[in-house]
Tab-separated table of C-alpha atoms in Angstrom:
chain	number	residue	atom	x	y	z
Y	1	MET	CA	179.080	-119.430	-127.074
Y	2	ALA	CA	177.992	-119.736	-130.704
Y	3	LEU	CA	175.890	-122.723	-131.778
Y	4	LEU	CA	177.530	-125.098	-134.301
Y	5	LYS	CA	180.630	-122.963	-134.897
Y	6	VAL	CA	182.703	-124.109	-137.902
Y	7	LYS	CA	186.030	-122.770	-139.212
Y	8	PHE	CA	186.266	-122.044	-142.929
Y	9	ASN	CA	189.051	-121.227	-145.341
Y	10	GLN	CA	188.517	-120.016	-148.887
Y	11	LYS	CA	188.407	-123.551	-150.317
Y	12	LYS	CA	185.744	-124.667	-147.838
Y	13	ARG	CA	183.643	-121.541	-148.455
Y	14	VAL	CA	183.760	-122.127	-152.205
Y	15	LYS	CA	182.780	-125.801	-151.797
Y	16	LEU	CA	179.929	-124.829	-149.456
Y	17	ALA	CA	178.644	-122.204	-151.893
Y	18	GLN	CA	178.808	-124.619	-154.842
Y	19	GLY	CA	177.135	-127.417	-152.866
Y	20	LEU	CA	174.348	-125.087	-151.716
Y	21	TRP	CA	173.818	-123.847	-155.277
Y	22	LEU	CA	173.311	-127.451	-156.402
Y	23	MET	CA	171.073	-128.284	-153.410
Y	24	ASN	CA	168.893	-125.235	-154.068
Y	25	TRP	CA	168.214	-126.368	-157.595
Y	26	PHE	CA	167.355	-129.843	-156.307
Y	27	SER	CA	164.957	-128.075	-153.937
Y	28	VAL	CA	163.364	-126.297	-156.894
Y	29	PHE	CA	162.598	-129.709	-158.422
Y	30	ALA	CA	161.317	-130.853	-155.019
Y	31	GLY	CA	159.008	-127.802	-155.032
Y	32	ILE	CA	157.735	-128.818	-158.464
Y	33	LEU	CA	157.077	-132.307	-157.036
Y	34	VAL	CA	155.100	-130.879	-154.083
Y	35	PHE	CA	153.132	-128.646	-156.471
Y	36	SER	CA	152.370	-131.634	-158.728
Y	37	MET	CA	151.203	-133.737	-155.765
Y	38	GLY	CA	148.841	-130.963	-154.646
Y	39	LEU	CA	147.475	-130.579	-158.175
Y	40	PHE	CA	146.948	-134.331	-158.542
Y	41	LEU	CA	145.150	-134.575	-155.182
Y	42	LYS	CA	142.947	-131.600	-156.064
Y	43	ILE	CA	141.937	-133.233	-159.358
Y	44	GLU	CA	141.192	-136.537	-157.582
Y	45	LEU	CA	139.004	-134.759	-155.017
Y	46	ARG	CA	137.225	-132.791	-157.762
Y	47	LYS	CA	136.335	-136.041	-159.522
Y	48	ARG	CA	134.160	-137.052	-156.567
Y	49	SER	CA	133.103	-133.646	-155.268
Y	50	GLU	CA	129.424	-134.700	-155.736
Y	51	VAL	CA	129.766	-137.179	-152.858
Y	52	MET	CA	131.589	-134.775	-150.549
Y	53	ASP	CA	129.667	-132.528	-148.197
Y	54	ASN	CA	131.960	-129.475	-148.275
Y	55	SER	CA	135.239	-128.118	-149.606
Y	56	GLU	CA	137.289	-128.485	-146.374
Y	57	SER	CA	139.148	-131.415	-147.889
Y	58	HIS	CA	140.658	-129.045	-150.492
Y	59	PHE	CA	142.738	-127.360	-147.774
Y	60	VAL	CA	145.459	-130.028	-148.147
Y	61	PRO	CA	145.899	-129.828	-151.951
Y	62	ASN	CA	145.695	-126.020	-151.901
Y	63	SER	CA	148.401	-125.921	-149.201
Y	64	LEU	CA	150.628	-128.302	-151.161
Y	65	ILE	CA	150.233	-126.210	-154.318
Y	66	LEU	CA	151.132	-123.017	-152.410
Y	67	MET	CA	154.156	-124.643	-150.712
Y	68	GLY	CA	155.367	-125.941	-154.074
Y	69	ILE	CA	155.220	-122.470	-155.644
Y	70	LEU	CA	156.942	-120.843	-152.639
Y	71	SER	CA	159.624	-123.551	-152.612
Y	72	CYS	CA	160.491	-122.866	-156.251
Y	73	ALA	CA	160.644	-119.108	-155.620
Y	74	PHE	CA	162.671	-119.289	-152.377
Y	75	ASN	CA	165.183	-121.848	-153.627
Y	76	GLY	CA	165.629	-120.167	-156.988
Y	77	PHE	CA	166.473	-116.921	-155.159
Y	78	ALA	CA	168.817	-118.744	-152.738
Y	79	GLY	CA	170.576	-120.424	-155.662
Y	80	LYS	CA	171.326	-116.997	-157.148
Y	81	ILE	CA	172.747	-115.807	-153.791
Y	82	CYS	CA	174.983	-118.887	-153.487
Y	83	TYR	CA	176.242	-118.424	-157.038
Y	84	ASP	CA	177.042	-114.727	-156.436
Y	85	SER	CA	178.759	-115.492	-153.121
Y	86	LEU	CA	181.746	-116.801	-155.099
Y	87	ASP	CA	182.399	-113.199	-156.176
Y	88	PRO	CA	182.778	-110.735	-153.226
Y	89	ALA	CA	181.721	-107.776	-155.386
Y	90	LYS	CA	178.455	-109.476	-156.434
Y	91	PHE	CA	177.787	-110.844	-152.951
Y	92	ALA	CA	177.973	-107.359	-151.378
Y	93	LYS	CA	174.544	-106.418	-152.785
Y	94	TRP	CA	172.906	-109.457	-151.144
Y	95	LYS	CA	174.333	-108.882	-147.646
Y	96	PRO	CA	171.519	-106.582	-146.362
Y	97	LEU	CA	168.865	-109.029	-147.608
Y	98	LEU	CA	170.267	-112.233	-146.124
Y	99	LYS	CA	168.998	-111.849	-142.554
Y	100	PRO	CA	165.390	-111.033	-143.577
Y	101	TYR	CA	165.567	-113.825	-146.152
Y	102	LEU	CA	166.723	-116.369	-143.548
Y	103	ALA	CA	163.913	-115.258	-141.216
Y	104	LEU	CA	161.422	-115.855	-144.059
Y	105	CYS	CA	163.019	-119.272	-144.644
Y	106	CYS	CA	162.335	-120.189	-141.002
Y	107	VAL	CA	158.664	-119.247	-141.408
Y	108	PHE	CA	158.489	-121.114	-144.719
Y	109	ASN	CA	159.981	-124.290	-143.206
Y	110	MET	CA	157.519	-124.148	-140.307
Y	111	LEU	CA	154.678	-123.924	-142.837
Y	112	ILE	CA	155.999	-126.932	-144.789
Y	113	PHE	CA	156.193	-128.958	-141.567
Y	114	PHE	CA	152.634	-127.883	-140.671
Y	115	VAL	CA	151.326	-128.927	-144.120
Y	116	ALA	CA	153.077	-132.317	-143.785
Y	117	LEU	CA	151.353	-132.885	-140.424
Y	118	ILE	CA	147.977	-131.826	-141.864
Y	119	CYS	CA	148.355	-134.517	-144.542
Y	120	PHE	CA	148.394	-137.115	-141.740
Y	121	LEU	CA	145.718	-135.487	-139.551
Y	122	MET	CA	142.957	-134.740	-142.092
Y	123	ARG	CA	141.457	-138.244	-141.899
Y	124	GLY	CA	138.779	-137.275	-139.329
Y	125	SER	CA	137.570	-134.247	-141.291
Y	126	LEU	CA	137.608	-136.208	-144.548
Y	127	GLU	CA	135.591	-139.035	-142.964
Y	128	SER	CA	132.748	-136.720	-141.867
Y	129	THR	CA	132.798	-134.989	-145.261
Y	130	LEU	CA	132.460	-138.300	-147.105
Y	131	ALA	CA	129.830	-139.708	-144.728
Y	132	GLN	CA	127.470	-136.765	-145.198
Y	133	GLY	CA	128.236	-136.368	-148.906
Y	134	LEU	CA	127.527	-140.028	-149.671
Y	135	LYS	CA	124.344	-139.916	-147.613
Y	136	ASN	CA	123.074	-136.964	-149.670
Y	137	GLY	CA	124.215	-138.550	-152.926
Y	138	MET	CA	122.288	-141.755	-152.214
Y	139	LYS	CA	119.123	-139.723	-151.510
Y	140	PHE	CA	119.391	-138.149	-154.960
Y	141	TYR	CA	120.099	-141.471	-156.716
Y	142	ARG	CA	116.485	-141.742	-157.932
Y	143	ASP	CA	116.259	-138.129	-159.226
Y	144	THR	CA	117.205	-138.964	-162.800
Y	145	ASP	CA	114.653	-136.451	-164.148
Y	146	THR	CA	115.634	-133.570	-161.854
Y	147	PRO	CA	117.975	-130.927	-163.361
Y	148	GLY	CA	121.202	-130.705	-161.399
Y	149	ARG	CA	120.771	-134.196	-159.932
Y	150	CYS	CA	120.256	-136.347	-163.002
Y	151	PHE	CA	123.957	-137.288	-163.006
Y	152	MET	CA	123.938	-138.662	-159.459
Y	153	LYS	CA	122.810	-142.190	-160.380
Y	154	LYS	CA	125.709	-142.586	-162.794
Y	155	THR	CA	128.145	-141.086	-160.262
Y	156	ILE	CA	127.105	-143.478	-157.478
Y	157	ASP	CA	127.034	-146.520	-159.771
Y	158	MET	CA	130.493	-145.769	-161.191
Y	159	LEU	CA	131.813	-145.142	-157.681
Y	160	GLN	CA	130.501	-148.498	-156.377
Y	161	ILE	CA	131.886	-150.378	-159.368
Y	162	GLU	CA	135.313	-148.669	-159.291
Y	163	PHE	CA	135.866	-148.969	-155.526
Y	164	LYS	CA	134.044	-152.299	-155.111
Y	165	CYS	CA	131.800	-150.930	-152.392
Y	166	CYS	CA	128.098	-150.611	-151.621
Y	167	GLY	CA	126.191	-147.885	-149.795
Y	168	ASN	CA	127.613	-145.478	-147.250
Y	169	ASN	CA	128.548	-147.864	-144.446
Y	170	GLY	CA	127.307	-151.043	-146.149
Y	171	TYR	CA	124.688	-152.514	-148.473
Y	172	LYS	CA	121.895	-152.183	-145.850
Y	173	ASP	CA	121.990	-148.405	-146.240
Y	174	TRP	CA	120.010	-148.841	-149.475
Y	175	PHE	CA	117.162	-150.445	-147.489
Y	176	GLU	CA	116.542	-147.145	-145.654
Y	177	ILE	CA	116.024	-144.873	-148.696
Y	178	GLN	CA	113.848	-144.893	-151.774
Y	179	TRP	CA	116.388	-145.282	-154.571
Y	180	ILE	CA	113.879	-146.273	-157.288
Y	181	SER	CA	112.315	-143.326	-159.112
Y	182	ASN	CA	108.505	-142.914	-158.975
Y	183	ARG	CA	108.631	-142.895	-162.758
Y	184	TYR	CA	109.337	-146.642	-162.720
Y	185	LEU	CA	106.757	-147.610	-160.087
Y	186	ASP	CA	103.339	-148.980	-160.961
Y	187	PHE	CA	101.065	-147.188	-158.490
Y	188	SER	CA	98.115	-149.377	-159.512
Y	189	SER	CA	99.938	-152.396	-158.094
Y	190	LYS	CA	98.804	-153.505	-154.634
Y	191	GLU	CA	102.360	-154.357	-153.572
Y	192	VAL	CA	103.602	-150.839	-154.399
Y	193	LYS	CA	100.644	-149.229	-152.584
Y	194	ASP	CA	101.151	-151.403	-149.518
Y	195	ARG	CA	104.857	-150.576	-149.333
Y	196	ILE	CA	104.207	-146.842	-149.615
Y	197	LYS	CA	101.384	-146.926	-147.034
Y	198	SER	CA	103.476	-148.945	-144.587
Y	199	ASN	CA	106.052	-146.154	-144.473
Y	200	VAL	CA	105.413	-142.983	-142.441
Y	201	ASP	CA	107.135	-140.773	-145.010
Y	202	GLY	CA	105.324	-142.386	-147.937
Y	203	ARG	CA	108.511	-143.794	-149.454
Y	204	TYR	CA	108.873	-146.974	-151.477
Y	205	LEU	CA	111.422	-148.989	-149.496
Y	206	VAL	CA	112.712	-152.422	-150.547
Y	207	ASP	CA	115.355	-154.798	-149.288
Y	208	GLY	CA	117.231	-154.406	-152.547
Y	209	VAL	CA	120.324	-152.617	-153.877
Y	210	PRO	CA	121.398	-151.131	-157.241
Y	211	PHE	CA	123.108	-153.427	-159.739
Y	212	SER	CA	126.452	-151.713	-159.118
Y	213	CYS	CA	126.624	-153.369	-155.678
Y	214	CYS	CA	126.964	-156.813	-157.263
Y	215	ASN	CA	130.287	-158.604	-157.011
Y	216	PRO	CA	131.077	-160.104	-160.435
Y	217	SER	CA	133.564	-162.525	-158.848
Y	218	SER	CA	130.754	-164.374	-157.071
Y	219	PRO	CA	129.850	-167.722	-158.712
Y	220	ARG	CA	126.160	-167.219	-157.898
Y	221	PRO	CA	123.972	-164.885	-160.007
Y	222	CYS	CA	123.575	-161.568	-158.271
Y	223	ILE	CA	120.801	-161.358	-155.689
Y	224	GLN	CA	120.016	-157.640	-155.578
Y	225	TYR	CA	116.280	-157.801	-154.755
Y	226	GLN	CA	114.646	-159.434	-151.715
Y	227	VAL	CA	118.089	-159.724	-150.167
Y	228	THR	CA	116.690	-160.568	-146.721
Y	229	ASN	CA	113.969	-162.947	-147.974
Y	230	ASN	CA	115.323	-166.490	-147.710
Y	231	SER	CA	112.227	-168.072	-149.268
Y	232	ALA	CA	112.573	-165.978	-152.435
Y	233	HIS	CA	115.790	-167.775	-153.449
Y	234	TYR	CA	116.731	-171.416	-153.594
Y	235	SER	CA	119.245	-172.681	-151.018
Y	236	TYR	CA	119.805	-169.237	-149.575
Y	237	ASP	CA	120.296	-167.794	-146.089
Y	238	TYR	CA	121.252	-164.137	-146.063
Y	239	GLN	CA	122.449	-164.286	-142.439
Y	240	THR	CA	124.940	-167.104	-142.919
Y	241	GLU	CA	125.711	-167.249	-146.628
Y	242	GLU	CA	128.387	-165.067	-148.157
Y	243	LEU	CA	126.374	-162.566	-150.170
Y	244	ASN	CA	127.424	-161.742	-153.698
Y	245	LEU	CA	127.271	-158.022	-152.895
Y	246	TRP	CA	130.166	-155.798	-151.972
Y	247	ARG	CA	130.497	-155.880	-148.180
Y	248	ARG	CA	132.529	-152.735	-147.749
Y	249	GLY	CA	130.842	-149.333	-147.560
Y	250	CYS	CA	131.938	-146.602	-149.981
Y	251	ARG	CA	132.812	-144.238	-147.129
Y	252	GLU	CA	135.456	-146.659	-145.882
Y	253	ALA	CA	136.706	-147.374	-149.408
Y	254	LEU	CA	137.074	-143.692	-150.331
Y	255	LEU	CA	138.527	-142.827	-146.928
Y	256	ASN	CA	141.228	-145.496	-147.270
Y	257	TYR	CA	141.978	-144.356	-150.818
Y	258	TYR	CA	142.372	-140.657	-150.005
Y	259	SER	CA	144.010	-141.227	-146.603
Y	260	GLY	CA	146.642	-143.482	-148.146
Y	261	MET	CA	147.286	-140.912	-150.842
Y	262	MET	CA	147.600	-138.027	-148.353
Y	263	SER	CA	149.830	-140.082	-146.017
Y	264	SER	CA	152.231	-140.776	-148.887
Y	265	MET	CA	152.218	-137.095	-149.824
Y	266	GLY	CA	152.796	-136.167	-146.182
Y	267	ALA	CA	155.858	-138.459	-146.040
Y	268	VAL	CA	157.271	-136.899	-149.232
Y	269	THR	CA	156.603	-133.394	-147.862
Y	270	LEU	CA	158.460	-134.294	-144.645
Y	271	LEU	CA	161.479	-135.369	-146.706
Y	272	VAL	CA	161.309	-132.082	-148.615
Y	273	TRP	CA	161.144	-130.241	-145.271
Y	274	LEU	CA	164.295	-132.021	-144.032
Y	275	PHE	CA	166.073	-131.114	-147.267
Y	276	GLU	CA	164.934	-127.478	-146.979
Y	277	MET	CA	166.163	-127.353	-143.364
Y	278	SER	CA	169.615	-128.578	-144.405
Y	279	VAL	CA	169.731	-125.935	-147.173
Y	280	MET	CA	168.747	-123.201	-144.704
Y	281	VAL	CA	171.436	-124.311	-142.199
Y	282	GLY	CA	174.049	-124.351	-144.975
Y	283	LEU	CA	173.014	-120.900	-146.146
Y	284	ARG	CA	173.283	-119.559	-142.599
Y	285	LEU	CA	176.801	-121.006	-142.262
Y	286	LEU	CA	177.789	-119.442	-145.587
Y	287	HIS	CA	176.326	-116.092	-144.572
Y	288	THR	CA	178.115	-115.931	-141.202
Y	289	SER	CA	181.423	-117.263	-142.584
Y	290	LEU	CA	181.479	-114.511	-145.221
Y	291	GLU	CA	180.470	-111.819	-142.730
Y	292	SER	CA	183.157	-112.806	-140.203
Y	293	ILE	CA	186.076	-112.481	-142.620
Y	294	ALA	CA	188.551	-110.288	-140.736
Y	295	ASN	CA	190.189	-108.818	-143.825
Y	296	PRO	CA	187.802	-108.528	-146.813
Y	297	GLU	CA	190.735	-107.632	-149.075
Y	298	ASP	CA	192.302	-111.029	-148.347
Y	299	PRO	CA	189.791	-113.618	-149.547
Y	300	GLU	CA	192.064	-116.508	-148.555
Y	301	CYS	CA	191.955	-115.720	-144.830
Y	302	GLU	CA	190.113	-118.001	-142.423
Y	303	SER	CA	186.717	-117.186	-140.923
Y	304	GLU	CA	184.116	-118.740	-138.665
Y	305	GLY	CA	180.523	-119.647	-139.432
Y	306	TRP	CA	177.732	-120.486	-137.000
Y	307	ILE	CA	174.005	-121.106	-136.795
Y	308	LEU	CA	173.339	-118.867	-133.780
Y	309	GLU	CA	175.766	-116.264	-132.491
Y	310	ASN	CA	174.931	-117.288	-128.897
Y	311	SER	CA	173.620	-120.469	-127.306
Y	312	LEU	CA	169.937	-121.400	-127.594
Y	313	LYS	CA	169.303	-120.269	-124.008
Y	314	ASP	CA	170.999	-116.888	-124.494
Y	315	THR	CA	169.287	-116.345	-127.846
Y	316	PHE	CA	165.899	-117.088	-126.307
Y	317	LYS	CA	166.566	-114.688	-123.417
Y	318	SER	CA	167.717	-111.980	-125.797
Y	319	ALA	CA	164.581	-112.397	-127.931
Y	320	LEU	CA	162.360	-112.109	-124.831
Y	321	GLU	CA	164.165	-108.959	-123.698
Y	322	ASN	CA	163.766	-107.386	-127.116
Y	323	LEU	CA	160.036	-108.175	-127.070
Y	324	LYS	CA	159.696	-106.633	-123.589
Y	325	LYS	CA	161.569	-103.504	-124.689
Y	326	LEU	CA	159.353	-103.235	-127.743
Y	327	GLY	CA	156.238	-103.534	-125.545
Y	328	LYS	CA	157.479	-100.867	-123.138
Y	329	PHE	CA	158.372	-98.579	-126.027
Y	330	ASN	CA	154.865	-98.923	-127.464
Y	331	GLN	CA	153.343	-98.170	-124.028
Y	332	VAL	CA	155.509	-95.035	-123.638
Y	333	GLU	CA	154.513	-93.854	-127.108
Y	334	ALA	CA	150.830	-94.460	-126.385
Y	335	GLY	CA	151.129	-92.600	-123.063
Y	336	ALA	CA	152.891	-89.667	-124.709
Y	337	GLU	CA	150.217	-89.436	-127.393
Y	338	GLY	CA	147.499	-89.499	-124.701
Y	339	ALA	CA	149.204	-86.739	-122.747
Y	340	GLU	CA	149.542	-84.587	-125.874
Y	341	GLY	CA	145.853	-85.153	-126.601
Y	342	GLU	CA	144.860	-84.011	-123.104
Y	343	GLU	CA	147.031	-80.902	-123.310
Y	344	GLY	CA	145.658	-80.089	-126.734
Y	345	GLY	CA	142.110	-80.516	-125.422
Y	346	LYS	CA	142.507	-77.938	-122.638
Y	347	THR	CA	141.148	-74.472	-123.396
Y	348	PRO	CA	143.111	-71.575	-121.866
Y	349	ALA	CA	141.092	-69.375	-119.543
Y	350	ILE	CA	140.500	-65.796	-120.820
Y	351	THR	CA	139.910	-63.008	-118.320
Y	352	THR	CA	138.292	-59.822	-119.521
Y	353	VAL	CA	138.795	-56.568	-117.609
Y	354	SER	CA	136.026	-54.027	-117.967
């Protein structure tokens, strides 16, 4: 029994073809939207590539760009088929291509669905990428005189100001690295010497943060040095008082920003996938309804369209049998080739009579 069998007359076939033609062109615009989303996400990731550990995060935008291009190509081609299906003479040239095209559409729709899921599932990979990238970026914050790293201070400062964040996981991350360049340290000062000697790695560590960690909304002047020293500031207790530094770490801020963006893009891509599925189903119905016309010379006669010629169970069984037959055929061919090789390798015995 055929799956989703529908009866068509000429009027219904024409309406289906016209509706599919319109839907395919809507799908072309949807493909342009998916392409634009991928391009926008790629640009946004490129802006902060200095604080990302690797390029794995670009898999999502690259996939969206590819799906957008393929969507435009597939739906533009399908629109031409639907337009030509109104004329039996023009449609005849597309008949041999429809089955392979529909098979490609199935693969394409599976890829779109996979890309939509990836948009929702990339949070874990993005989090590790940002955590390591920010850690490395903070280490290079002081290298303002080193070629290739001199831009890092500006990048980190602009990032903390824009996203209202501080450090990797929080402001205390700055206490664990030397973020002040040696160029601006007075090595004749006893305090500087003592701080360097007290550290195993010979680094100048302070309980301070860069100016970009300061929250301008705080009524109190920014306390960015001696953050944990209560006696250094009047009426101050760093453990109980609300600090005028950004509490949130930049990893969390960036992760929420990009995750929210990718989730929205994933939802849009899922809607595009549903639309593409409906177009593919309609095209299959049009294809089968035109093929099942009993009398091609009478275009007004009724016909039947379906999604699958048999039920899902029968179709699955038939596909398995075909795969088994194909496997057996390949084994027979391989065996025959082996036998021919053995026969060809034998050397006929030659007897000489003296």
